[in-house]
Amino acid sequence: EPEVTQTPSHQVTQMGQEVILRCVPISNHLYFYWYRQILGQKVEFLVSFYNNEISEKSEIFDDQFSVERPDGSNFTLKIRSTKLEDSAMYFCASSESWANEQFFGPGTRLTVL
Amino acid sequence: AQSVTQPDIHITVSEGASLELRCNYSYGATPYLFWYVQSPGQGLQLLLKYFSGDTLVQGIKGFEAEFKRSQSSFNLRKPSVHWSDAAEYFCAALIQGAQKLVFGQGTRLTINP
């Protein structure tokens, strides 16, 4: 069964450093998403991406964040200068259309020291 | 404000007992509704979804949910829980035309042997 994959599973970084979280969505899906879950809190939407551009983003997704689909398979989330409060589990998801089920990856746990 | 509420943060039931997890939404129009399950260290797996039609929907692992428009609810049920059902359960809503899932706080389910 096709699945969304994410790498790395755990990333530890120093405050102020750049990180890139990687995702490989399901191959025939057209919509891609990033969510995050701070420990003990709810899963929050960050951004959706369709047709090589951001289609929707939340207030959390400020200028420090960017997304890219550099080739036909990867979907990345970059945090330019990490802050302590960026520590969270980051989930990638993909769907065939906006109205379909979103399939989630296993997540990347980001720890900012 | 548009939101999804799961009133119960933590529920404990005995193995073999029935289960009901509550979910309420607050939106002007009926959203698409989902239940996801997250086992420790895992991603989010879809249990079931409601878009329209029959208000009682069946999902995987023996779960079902009932949509009640009058109560703005989408409660998850299982007639007899198994120890392997211990996990975190998230209710989520998708507004038609939007591209982001809005999640509830989650309910952690513990199963007593």
PDB file of C-alpha atoms in Angstrom:
ATOM      1  CA  GLU A   1       0.000   0.000   0.000  1.00  0.00           C
ATOM      2  CA  PRO A   2       1.422   3.412  -0.927  1.00  0.00           C
ATOM      3  CA  GLU A   3       2.447   5.589   1.984  1.00  0.00           C
ATOM      4  CA  VAL A   4       3.902   8.967   2.803  1.00  0.00           C
ATOM      5  CA  THR A   5       7.474   8.814   4.065  1.00  0.00           C
ATOM      6  CA  GLN A   6       9.436  11.403   6.015  1.00  0.00           C
ATOM      7  CA  THR A   7      13.109  11.854   6.828  1.00  0.00           C
ATOM      8  CA  PRO A   8      14.719  12.160   9.233  1.00  0.00           C
ATOM      9  CA  SER A   9      12.612  10.633  11.990  1.00  0.00           C
ATOM     10  CA  HIS A  10      14.356  12.820  14.552  1.00  0.00           C
ATOM     11  CA  GLN A  11      16.363  16.011  14.040  1.00  0.00           C
ATOM     12  CA  VAL A  12      18.247  17.845  16.742  1.00  0.00           C
ATOM     13  CA  THR A  13      19.518  21.324  15.960  1.00  0.00           C
ATOM     14  CA  GLN A  14      20.862  24.429  17.641  1.00  0.00           C
ATOM     15  CA  MET A  15      18.747  27.556  17.889  1.00  0.00           C
ATOM     16  CA  GLY A  16      19.334  29.787  14.872  1.00  0.00           C
ATOM     17  CA  GLN A  17      20.291  26.946  12.552  1.00  0.00           C
ATOM     18  CA  GLU A  18      18.450  26.079   9.363  1.00  0.00           C
ATOM     19  CA  VAL A  19      16.708  22.746   9.047  1.00  0.00           C
ATOM     20  CA  ILE A  20      15.118  20.993   6.118  1.00  0.00           C
ATOM     21  CA  LEU A  21      12.511  18.343   6.712  1.00  0.00           C
ATOM     22  CA  ARG A  22      11.865  15.992   3.848  1.00  0.00           C
ATOM     23  CA  CYS A  23       8.774  14.165   2.708  1.00  0.00           C
ATOM     24  CA  VAL A  24       7.929  11.867  -0.161  1.00  0.00           C
ATOM     25  CA  PRO A  25       4.169  12.082  -0.778  1.00  0.00           C
ATOM     26  CA  ILE A  26       2.136   9.346  -2.430  1.00  0.00           C
ATOM     27  CA  SER A  27       3.028   9.396  -6.104  1.00  0.00           C
ATOM     28  CA  ASN A  28      -0.326  10.199  -7.736  1.00  0.00           C
ATOM     29  CA  HIS A  29      -1.327  12.803  -5.159  1.00  0.00           C
ATOM     30  CA  LEU A  30      -1.529  16.450  -6.145  1.00  0.00           C
ATOM     31  CA  TYR A  31      -2.010  18.237  -2.808  1.00  0.00           C
ATOM     32  CA  PHE A  32       0.655  18.367  -0.131  1.00  0.00           C
ATOM     33  CA  TYR A  33       0.552  19.621   3.417  1.00  0.00           C
ATOM     34  CA  TRP A  34       2.647  20.235   6.493  1.00  0.00           C
ATOM     35  CA  TYR A  35       1.242  20.106  10.007  1.00  0.00           C
ATOM     36  CA  ARG A  36       2.960  20.274  13.363  1.00  0.00           C
ATOM     37  CA  GLN A  37       2.177  19.034  16.838  1.00  0.00           C
ATOM     38  CA  ILE A  38       3.883  20.627  19.805  1.00  0.00           C
ATOM     39  CA  LEU A  39       4.183  18.125  22.653  1.00  0.00           C
ATOM     40  CA  GLY A  40       0.887  17.825  24.475  1.00  0.00           C
ATOM     41  CA  GLN A  41      -0.983  20.076  22.054  1.00  0.00           C
ATOM     42  CA  LYS A  42      -3.242  19.577  19.082  1.00  0.00           C
ATOM     43  CA  VAL A  43      -2.112  19.000  15.515  1.00  0.00           C
ATOM     44  CA  GLU A  44      -1.932  22.375  13.737  1.00  0.00           C
ATOM     45  CA  PHE A  45      -2.031  23.156  10.037  1.00  0.00           C
ATOM     46  CA  LEU A  46       0.991  24.963   8.617  1.00  0.00           C
ATOM     47  CA  VAL A  47       0.668  25.060   4.848  1.00  0.00           C
ATOM     48  CA  SER A  48      -0.888  23.439   1.805  1.00  0.00           C
ATOM     49  CA  PHE A  49       0.764  23.235  -1.610  1.00  0.00           C
ATOM     50  CA  TYR A  50      -0.751  22.593  -5.012  1.00  0.00           C
ATOM     51  CA  ASN A  51       0.434  23.071  -8.558  1.00  0.00           C
ATOM     52  CA  ASN A  52       3.865  24.182  -7.368  1.00  0.00           C
ATOM     53  CA  GLU A  53       2.649  26.969  -5.176  1.00  0.00           C
ATOM     54  CA  ILE A  54       1.339  27.584  -1.699  1.00  0.00           C
ATOM     55  CA  SER A  55      -2.446  27.494  -1.747  1.00  0.00           C
ATOM     56  CA  GLU A  56      -3.097  28.166   1.924  1.00  0.00           C
ATOM     57  CA  LYS A  57      -0.991  28.892   4.997  1.00  0.00           C
ATOM     58  CA  SER A  58      -1.585  29.538   8.654  1.00  0.00           C
ATOM     59  CA  GLU A  59      -0.403  32.368  10.864  1.00  0.00           C
ATOM     60  CA  ILE A  60       2.314  30.059  12.153  1.00  0.00           C
ATOM     61  CA  PHE A  61       3.843  29.839   8.689  1.00  0.00           C
ATOM     62  CA  ASP A  62       5.797  33.080   8.766  1.00  0.00           C
ATOM     63  CA  ASP A  63       8.820  34.232   6.773  1.00  0.00           C
ATOM     64  CA  GLN A  64      11.048  31.742   8.594  1.00  0.00           C
ATOM     65  CA  PHE A  65       9.238  28.877   6.877  1.00  0.00           C
ATOM     66  CA  SER A  66       9.287  27.854   3.245  1.00  0.00           C
ATOM     67  CA  VAL A  67       8.205  24.829   1.244  1.00  0.00           C
ATOM     68  CA  GLU A  68       9.459  23.447  -1.987  1.00  0.00           C
ATOM     69  CA  ARG A  69       8.904  20.570  -4.341  1.00  0.00           C
ATOM     70  CA  PRO A  70      12.398  20.404  -5.824  1.00  0.00           C
ATOM     71  CA  ASP A  71      11.717  17.388  -8.033  1.00  0.00           C
ATOM     72  CA  GLY A  72       8.864  15.093  -8.918  1.00  0.00           C
ATOM     73  CA  SER A  73       8.888  13.197  -5.664  1.00  0.00           C
ATOM     74  CA  ASN A  74      10.133  15.239  -2.693  1.00  0.00           C
ATOM     75  CA  PHE A  75       8.304  17.895  -0.720  1.00  0.00           C
ATOM     76  CA  THR A  76      10.389  19.843   1.786  1.00  0.00           C
ATOM     77  CA  LEU A  77       9.795  22.194   4.685  1.00  0.00           C
ATOM     78  CA  LYS A  78      12.616  24.569   5.509  1.00  0.00           C
ATOM     79  CA  ILE A  79      12.901  26.532   8.713  1.00  0.00           C
ATOM     80  CA  ARG A  80      15.440  29.261   8.110  1.00  0.00           C
ATOM     81  CA  SER A  81      16.485  30.140  11.655  1.00  0.00           C
ATOM     82  CA  THR A  82      15.061  27.777  14.224  1.00  0.00           C
ATOM     83  CA  LYS A  83      13.695  28.924  17.562  1.00  0.00           C
ATOM     84  CA  LEU A  84      13.156  26.931  20.728  1.00  0.00           C
ATOM     85  CA  GLU A  85       9.413  27.075  20.144  1.00  0.00           C
ATOM     86  CA  ASP A  86       9.806  25.315  16.781  1.00  0.00           C
ATOM     87  CA  SER A  87      10.431  22.083  18.688  1.00  0.00           C
ATOM     88  CA  ALA A  88       7.568  19.821  17.661  1.00  0.00           C
ATOM     89  CA  MET A  89       6.570  16.808  15.620  1.00  0.00           C
ATOM     90  CA  TYR A  90       6.174  17.802  11.986  1.00  0.00           C
ATOM     91  CA  PHE A  91       3.811  15.777   9.829  1.00  0.00           C
ATOM     92  CA  CYS A  92       3.677  15.751   6.068  1.00  0.00           C
ATOM     93  CA  ALA A  93       0.457  14.717   4.335  1.00  0.00           C
ATOM     94  CA  SER A  94      -0.806  14.336   0.792  1.00  0.00           C
ATOM     95  CA  SER A  95      -4.143  13.854  -0.937  1.00  0.00           C
ATOM     96  CA  GLU A  96      -5.518  13.292  -4.421  1.00  0.00           C
ATOM     97  CA  SER A  97      -7.681  16.397  -4.189  1.00  0.00           C
ATOM     98  CA  TRP A  98      -8.546  18.907  -1.497  1.00  0.00           C
ATOM     99  CA  ALA A  99     -11.751  17.009  -0.691  1.00  0.00           C
ATOM    100  CA  ASN A 100     -10.151  13.610  -0.273  1.00  0.00           C
ATOM    101  CA  GLU A 101      -8.583  11.912   2.696  1.00  0.00           C
ATOM    102  CA  GLN A 102      -5.179  13.260   3.659  1.00  0.00           C
ATOM    103  CA  PHE A 103      -2.591  10.534   4.154  1.00  0.00           C
ATOM    104  CA  PHE A 104      -0.049  11.325   6.851  1.00  0.00           C
ATOM    105  CA  GLY A 105       3.581  10.379   7.176  1.00  0.00           C
ATOM    106  CA  PRO A 106       5.103   9.110  10.431  1.00  0.00           C
ATOM    107  CA  GLY A 107       6.443  12.533  11.345  1.00  0.00           C
ATOM    108  CA  THR A 108       9.808  14.138  12.068  1.00  0.00           C
ATOM    109  CA  ARG A 109      10.500  15.070  15.647  1.00  0.00           C
ATOM    110  CA  LEU A 110      12.407  18.362  15.649  1.00  0.00           C
ATOM    111  CA  THR A 111      14.257  19.321  18.816  1.00  0.00           C
ATOM    112  CA  VAL A 112      15.757  22.812  18.975  1.00  0.00           C
ATOM    113  CA  LEU A 113      18.347  23.320  21.715  1.00  0.00           C
TER     114      LEU A 113
ATOM    115  CA  ALA B   1     -14.671  30.732  15.953  1.00  0.00           C
ATOM    116  CA  GLN B   2     -14.414  27.646  13.774  1.00  0.00           C
ATOM    117  CA  SER B   3     -13.199  24.778  15.898  1.00  0.00           C
ATOM    118  CA  VAL B   4     -13.282  21.099  16.719  1.00  0.00           C
ATOM    119  CA  THR B   5     -13.688  20.087  20.340  1.00  0.00           C
ATOM    120  CA  GLN B   6     -12.944  16.787  21.979  1.00  0.00           C
ATOM    121  CA  PRO B   7     -14.153  17.212  25.551  1.00  0.00           C
ATOM    122  CA  ASP B   8     -12.369  14.169  26.957  1.00  0.00           C
ATOM    123  CA  ILE B   9      -8.589  14.420  27.226  1.00  0.00           C
ATOM    124  CA  HIS B  10      -8.149  10.910  28.615  1.00  0.00           C
ATOM    125  CA  ILE B  11     -10.493   7.934  28.773  1.00  0.00           C
ATOM    126  CA  THR B  12      -9.873   4.562  30.382  1.00  0.00           C
ATOM    127  CA  VAL B  13     -12.009   1.542  29.574  1.00  0.00           C
ATOM    128  CA  SER B  14     -11.699  -2.147  30.245  1.00  0.00           C
ATOM    129  CA  GLU B  15     -10.904  -4.555  27.475  1.00  0.00           C
ATOM    130  CA  GLY B  16     -14.133  -5.824  25.943  1.00  0.00           C
ATOM    131  CA  ALA B  17     -16.131  -2.803  27.064  1.00  0.00           C
ATOM    132  CA  SER B  18     -17.844  -0.434  24.677  1.00  0.00           C
ATOM    133  CA  LEU B  19     -16.325   2.909  23.778  1.00  0.00           C
ATOM    134  CA  GLU B  20     -17.607   6.301  22.750  1.00  0.00           C
ATOM    135  CA  LEU B  21     -15.295   9.242  22.050  1.00  0.00           C
ATOM    136  CA  ARG B  22     -16.953  12.611  21.690  1.00  0.00           C
ATOM    137  CA  CYS B  23     -16.341  15.223  19.041  1.00  0.00           C
ATOM    138  CA  ASN B  24     -18.165  18.496  18.427  1.00  0.00           C
ATOM    139  CA  TYR B  25     -17.564  21.010  15.687  1.00  0.00           C
ATOM    140  CA  SER B  26     -18.386  24.660  15.383  1.00  0.00           C
ATOM    141  CA  TYR B  27     -18.790  25.755  11.780  1.00  0.00           C
ATOM    142  CA  GLY B  28     -21.431  27.611   9.793  1.00  0.00           C
ATOM    143  CA  ALA B  29     -21.731  24.849   7.215  1.00  0.00           C
ATOM    144  CA  THR B  30     -21.331  21.115   7.730  1.00  0.00           C
ATOM    145  CA  PRO B  31     -17.675  20.258   7.271  1.00  0.00           C
ATOM    146  CA  TYR B  32     -16.222  17.012   6.095  1.00  0.00           C
ATOM    147  CA  LEU B  33     -15.407  15.051   9.257  1.00  0.00           C
ATOM    148  CA  PHE B  34     -12.693  12.555  10.044  1.00  0.00           C
ATOM    149  CA  TRP B  35     -11.377  10.416  12.861  1.00  0.00           C
ATOM    150  CA  TYR B  36      -7.673   9.636  12.946  1.00  0.00           C
ATOM    151  CA  VAL B  37      -5.757   7.375  15.317  1.00  0.00           C
ATOM    152  CA  GLN B  38      -2.157   7.856  16.384  1.00  0.00           C
ATOM    153  CA  SER B  39      -0.270   5.032  18.057  1.00  0.00           C
ATOM    154  CA  PRO B  40       2.912   5.930  19.960  1.00  0.00           C
ATOM    155  CA  GLY B  41       5.680   6.887  17.555  1.00  0.00           C
ATOM    156  CA  GLN B  42       3.402   6.501  14.564  1.00  0.00           C
ATOM    157  CA  GLY B  43       1.755   8.864  12.121  1.00  0.00           C
ATOM    158  CA  LEU B  44      -1.946   9.571  11.849  1.00  0.00           C
ATOM    159  CA  GLN B  45      -4.060   6.782  10.394  1.00  0.00           C
ATOM    160  CA  LEU B  46      -7.549   7.462   9.102  1.00  0.00           C
ATOM    161  CA  LEU B  47     -10.256   5.435  10.846  1.00  0.00           C
ATOM    162  CA  LEU B  48     -13.264   6.798   8.981  1.00  0.00           C
ATOM    163  CA  LYS B  49     -14.719   9.841   7.269  1.00  0.00           C
ATOM    164  CA  TYR B  50     -18.067  11.542   6.695  1.00  0.00           C
ATOM    165  CA  PHE B  51     -18.757  13.649   3.634  1.00  0.00           C
ATOM    166  CA  SER B  52     -22.511  13.299   3.124  1.00  0.00           C
ATOM    167  CA  GLY B  53     -25.275  10.697   2.961  1.00  0.00           C
ATOM    168  CA  ASP B  54     -25.727   8.005   5.573  1.00  0.00           C
ATOM    169  CA  THR B  55     -25.006   9.564   8.946  1.00  0.00           C
ATOM    170  CA  LEU B  56     -23.633   6.328  10.397  1.00  0.00           C
ATOM    171  CA  VAL B  57     -20.263   5.568   8.870  1.00  0.00           C
ATOM    172  CA  GLN B  58     -18.212   2.443   9.265  1.00  0.00           C
ATOM    173  CA  GLY B  59     -14.456   2.499   9.495  1.00  0.00           C
ATOM    174  CA  ILE B  60     -11.506   0.234   9.937  1.00  0.00           C
ATOM    175  CA  LYS B  61     -10.738  -1.830  13.035  1.00  0.00           C
ATOM    176  CA  GLY B  62     -14.423  -2.151  13.936  1.00  0.00           C
ATOM    177  CA  PHE B  63     -14.981   1.565  14.560  1.00  0.00           C
ATOM    178  CA  GLU B  64     -18.043   3.520  13.541  1.00  0.00           C
ATOM    179  CA  ALA B  65     -19.118   7.131  13.936  1.00  0.00           C
ATOM    180  CA  GLU B  66     -22.444   8.884  13.801  1.00  0.00           C
ATOM    181  CA  PHE B  67     -22.926  12.383  12.433  1.00  0.00           C
ATOM    182  CA  LYS B  68     -25.657  14.346  14.201  1.00  0.00           C
ATOM    183  CA  ARG B  69     -26.288  17.715  12.608  1.00  0.00           C
ATOM    184  CA  SER B  70     -28.617  18.856  15.395  1.00  0.00           C
ATOM    185  CA  GLN B  71     -25.869  18.348  17.960  1.00  0.00           C
ATOM    186  CA  SER B  72     -22.930  19.333  15.721  1.00  0.00           C
ATOM    187  CA  SER B  73     -21.358  16.066  16.778  1.00  0.00           C
ATOM    188  CA  PHE B  74     -19.439  13.213  15.214  1.00  0.00           C
ATOM    189  CA  ASN B  75     -18.852  10.687  17.983  1.00  0.00           C
ATOM    190  CA  LEU B  76     -16.687   7.636  17.504  1.00  0.00           C
ATOM    191  CA  ARG B  77     -17.860   4.273  18.823  1.00  0.00           C
ATOM    192  CA  LYS B  78     -16.686   0.723  19.140  1.00  0.00           C
ATOM    193  CA  PRO B  79     -18.801  -2.030  20.705  1.00  0.00           C
ATOM    194  CA  SER B  80     -15.897  -3.951  22.235  1.00  0.00           C
ATOM    195  CA  VAL B  81     -12.398  -2.550  22.603  1.00  0.00           C
ATOM    196  CA  HIS B  82      -9.186  -4.530  22.339  1.00  0.00           C
ATOM    197  CA  TRP B  83      -5.903  -3.800  24.132  1.00  0.00           C
ATOM    198  CA  SER B  84      -4.433  -2.799  20.759  1.00  0.00           C
ATOM    199  CA  ASP B  85      -6.903   0.107  20.547  1.00  0.00           C
ATOM    200  CA  ALA B  86      -4.891   2.017  23.143  1.00  0.00           C
ATOM    201  CA  ALA B  87      -3.794   5.149  21.289  1.00  0.00           C
ATOM    202  CA  GLU B  88      -4.527   8.842  20.792  1.00  0.00           C
ATOM    203  CA  TYR B  89      -7.661   9.606  18.777  1.00  0.00           C
ATOM    204  CA  PHE B  90      -8.156  12.826  16.848  1.00  0.00           C
ATOM    205  CA  CYS B  91     -11.314  14.225  15.357  1.00  0.00           C
ATOM    206  CA  ALA B  92     -10.759  16.596  12.441  1.00  0.00           C
ATOM    207  CA  ALA B  93     -12.829  18.780  10.140  1.00  0.00           C
ATOM    208  CA  LEU B  94     -12.304  20.023   6.607  1.00  0.00           C
ATOM    209  CA  ILE B  95     -14.317  22.979   5.418  1.00  0.00           C
ATOM    210  CA  GLN B  96     -15.505  22.709   1.838  1.00  0.00           C
ATOM    211  CA  GLY B  97     -13.213  24.809  -0.317  1.00  0.00           C
ATOM    212  CA  ALA B  98     -10.515  25.048   2.321  1.00  0.00           C
ATOM    213  CA  GLN B  99      -7.443  22.880   2.265  1.00  0.00           C
ATOM    214  CA  LYS B 100      -6.603  22.466   5.902  1.00  0.00           C
ATOM    215  CA  LEU B 101      -7.723  19.936   8.442  1.00  0.00           C
ATOM    216  CA  VAL B 102      -8.652  21.427  11.795  1.00  0.00           C
ATOM    217  CA  PHE B 103      -7.989  18.992  14.589  1.00  0.00           C
ATOM    218  CA  GLY B 104      -9.453  18.550  18.013  1.00  0.00           C
ATOM    219  CA  GLN B 105      -7.220  18.334  21.049  1.00  0.00           C
ATOM    220  CA  GLY B 106      -7.196  14.535  20.937  1.00  0.00           C
ATOM    221  CA  THR B 107      -8.409  11.890  23.361  1.00  0.00           C
ATOM    222  CA  ARG B 108      -5.930   9.459  24.842  1.00  0.00           C
ATOM    223  CA  LEU B 109      -7.463   6.010  25.244  1.00  0.00           C
ATOM    224  CA  THR B 110      -6.104   3.610  27.853  1.00  0.00           C
ATOM    225  CA  ILE B 111      -7.306   0.016  27.995  1.00  0.00           C
ATOM    226  CA  ASN B 112      -7.386  -1.866  31.281  1.00  0.00           C
ATOM    227  CA  PRO B 113      -6.830  -5.620  31.000  1.00  0.00           C
TER     228      PRO B 113
END
